[in-house]
């Protein structure tokens, strides 16, 4: 089925926040810090306020008077809404200017005079804990360092014992650099506070409208039932639109101050400089094995750069997200990982960009280590993986860091990959080409993803348990409307969720409309990230539809004057067991449920049903990827020749949407591996503030993807589906980097950090690798 929403998108009829026009709207612009670390000694707003079109200039002091200068982050920290004491990263919000039009607001920024007293910045996370490092968060009571948290998983002692006895140990420092989700639509908001009713309506481009409503209530003190968050069409999220940003709070404050709607739209540089980044993990990994390549254990230490405020968006018990899935797809005797989070003078946030809460970093590290082990043992990396993958009979499998993998057949996926790619022939071609002095590289990766957070007992964000609601209304004519808590940013929920209901009720997907992105019109839920929509909300939709089906059975039994137990279901119809001609369709039953029929007990009239789905576990999709590159040693240029991907996300609701998700994620992987980087100079100046500097992959950089699939249903999801949205972004960077390292093997290169730009590759060949 093709995507329902594309009919409006390809006609330019989508409605994004910027398309929302409210009468009397004022426009805002944000004044940002030019320095990475400085004390603010004075702010003079008089000239800006004198601008004929400026209505209000909001500073930290104005917010402080209303208790709004600081706001909670998603990780239990606080973040400055507008700086009062210091600025802590370049691009930090200092003042919010509201004017009659966006151009005047921008112009007036130049009229705000801020005196800064520069402080030395912490730019390299590896120096953040030095005793003489400048203290970034001197606002924190009793804390005089840049330390945020220490966290560990696994059994350290058992792991040390296995390492002590292991014949082979390979170690490597691996940087997963800071990258950015960079959605095409930047962040935007319109806040409209009605002074008469006290109702606040916020149009925002968000992935989690309900969570934002709760947060806005907490921050502003406006009662939650008087807040409505509307997230219309969203032009890409990739995690960038999970948090609340300071300008959103300023827009609310601005609307309360002016009594008018206040609109703010970020530009590209602001988005790249100041909104949530991804990764920035300095990892040290060790892998232990026997001489014949049985992998025994993994030991990992991480230094995590969280920027100036700890605003990572992940379940609160997991400060390093799901990084402890670093054991990957292998059967290990022991594993231990520890993560230390530090503050630096960089933009806050973290985790975003199709990462599944740090599975991206974990998966990249273990797949690099396995390749390095193959190099050390001089065995084929495919062979080494095949020998060590979990076997199907081991599922459900509890790994040494505590995850319970629900289902999988890993050897089958790897075998399919090798066959689809023609692995043996590829290796033969590589050998031939090497003799000609050409540098073909073949890289593999195998990943296990963990998506679909909760269960709510173990997982919450700011105290909100991770479960999702769905409400299904069936109209008298049998047409249905599904209301869901998750919010599509391009994933096609209007199509797939209609398909889920259609499948359960045996009606056409065109007979089901999906409503999302409006807190007044949808049930509460935690929203779309961590590829949780299908595993959690999809399950809620399915269970609500099954309740409708059961209700329909009772109505049908009254219509047919038989016991409900004597009815059997076939798609779209309840009929008398053994007599398929005596039956009633869902459409007939819906009409009867709204009619003057005497309804039996258990049906109040109508067929509507709802469900709050609390997942029993995450789902664990997996995949095997292979990348073929050619490297020009003269220039360091890498060209991706082929990319073969086998994905298993359980039952696929819409195969073409799944393929689209995989295509996008593979492109992300090429971007991260070869070109994307948020870099800083030693003063903390941000060096990637436009798409000229922050390179995104285009079609030219991508080969024609070669996809294959296996289907291992999730045993606990009602439809057997697992999430797919982030799989390819998680799994693909390792395949690309492993391919480049394979190509560089004749030069004795073992490892080089991403992004493998021509300069980085050339330096690696020269034996002088660029270091993060
Ligand atoms: N699907 C399916 N069968 C499955 C699994 C999924 O048909 N077995 C369908 C789903 O029903 C849905 C799509 O594939 O239409 C993705 O589903 P899912 O894996 O549940 O992921 P989410 O919908 O929760 O999307 C979130 C995920 C994340 S976290 C990021 S980041 C990301 C991604 O999706 N951001 C995206 N893909 C994106 N795609 C687009 N176009 N834009 C983004 O911002
Ligand atoms: Cu980690 S980016 Mo997605 O979960 O929104």
mmCIF file of N, CA and C and ligand atoms in Angstrom, residues 207 238-239 242 351-357 528-531 726, ligand 2:
data_model
loop_
_atom_site.group_PDB
_atom_site.id
_atom_site.type_symbol
_atom_site.label_atom_id
_atom_site.label_comp_id
_atom_site.label_asym_id
_atom_site.label_seq_id
_atom_site.Cartn_x
_atom_site.Cartn_y
_atom_site.Cartn_z
ATOM 1 N N UNK A 207 8.051 15.663 18.492
ATOM 2 C CA UNK A 207 7.872 14.208 18.379
ATOM 3 C C UNK A 207 7.059 13.656 19.540
ATOM 4 N N UNK A 238 14.160 12.879 13.628
ATOM 5 C CA UNK A 238 15.394 12.135 13.882
ATOM 6 C C UNK A 238 15.878 12.322 15.312
ATOM 7 N N UNK A 239 14.975 12.655 16.223
ATOM 8 C CA UNK A 239 15.345 12.857 17.618
ATOM 9 C C UNK A 239 15.498 14.321 17.974
ATOM 10 N N UNK A 242 12.536 15.916 20.182
ATOM 11 C CA UNK A 242 12.079 15.319 21.438
ATOM 12 C C UNK A 242 12.087 16.343 22.576
ATOM 13 N N UNK A 351 21.961 12.154 22.319
ATOM 14 C CA UNK A 351 21.218 10.937 22.042
ATOM 15 C C UNK A 351 20.463 10.994 20.718
ATOM 16 N N UNK A 352 20.010 12.161 20.322
ATOM 17 C CA UNK A 352 19.191 12.190 19.114
ATOM 18 C C UNK A 352 19.956 11.743 17.884
ATOM 19 N N UNK A 353 19.234 11.511 16.838
ATOM 20 C CA UNK A 353 19.673 11.102 15.510
ATOM 21 C C UNK A 353 19.616 9.594 15.358
ATOM 22 N N UNK A 354 18.404 9.103 15.349
ATOM 23 C CA UNK A 354 18.147 7.722 14.988
ATOM 24 C C UNK A 354 19.110 6.756 15.661
ATOM 25 N N UNK A 355 19.136 6.821 16.978
ATOM 26 C CA UNK A 355 20.180 6.125 17.728
ATOM 27 C C UNK A 355 19.645 5.033 18.631
ATOM 28 N N UNK A 356 18.295 5.035 18.885
ATOM 29 C CA UNK A 356 17.721 4.124 19.866
ATOM 30 C C UNK A 356 18.428 4.229 21.208
ATOM 31 N N UNK A 357 18.575 5.427 21.709
ATOM 32 C CA UNK A 357 19.167 5.621 23.039
ATOM 33 C C UNK A 357 20.554 4.997 23.136
ATOM 34 N N UNK A 528 6.929 9.592 19.774
ATOM 35 C CA UNK A 528 7.698 8.843 18.780
ATOM 36 C C UNK A 528 9.189 9.110 18.908
ATOM 37 N N UNK A 529 9.914 8.168 19.374
ATOM 38 C CA UNK A 529 11.382 8.149 19.374
ATOM 39 C C UNK A 529 11.770 6.753 19.803
ATOM 40 N N UNK A 530 13.047 6.418 19.641
ATOM 41 C CA UNK A 530 13.468 5.067 20.001
ATOM 42 C C UNK A 530 12.669 4.007 19.226
ATOM 43 N N UNK A 531 12.229 4.360 18.031
ATOM 44 C CA UNK A 531 11.443 3.447 17.173
ATOM 45 C C UNK A 531 10.381 2.716 17.987
ATOM 46 N N UNK A 726 15.136 3.061 13.331
ATOM 47 C CA UNK A 726 16.518 3.474 13.542
ATOM 48 C C UNK A 726 17.528 2.383 13.222
HETATM 49 CU CU1 LIG B 2 17.521 8.489 19.102
HETATM 50 S S1 LIG B 2 16.634 9.669 17.670
HETATM 51 MO MO1 LIG B 2 14.785 8.842 17.443
HETATM 52 O O1 LIG B 2 14.800 8.097 18.970
HETATM 53 O O2 LIG B 2 13.774 10.109 17.729
#
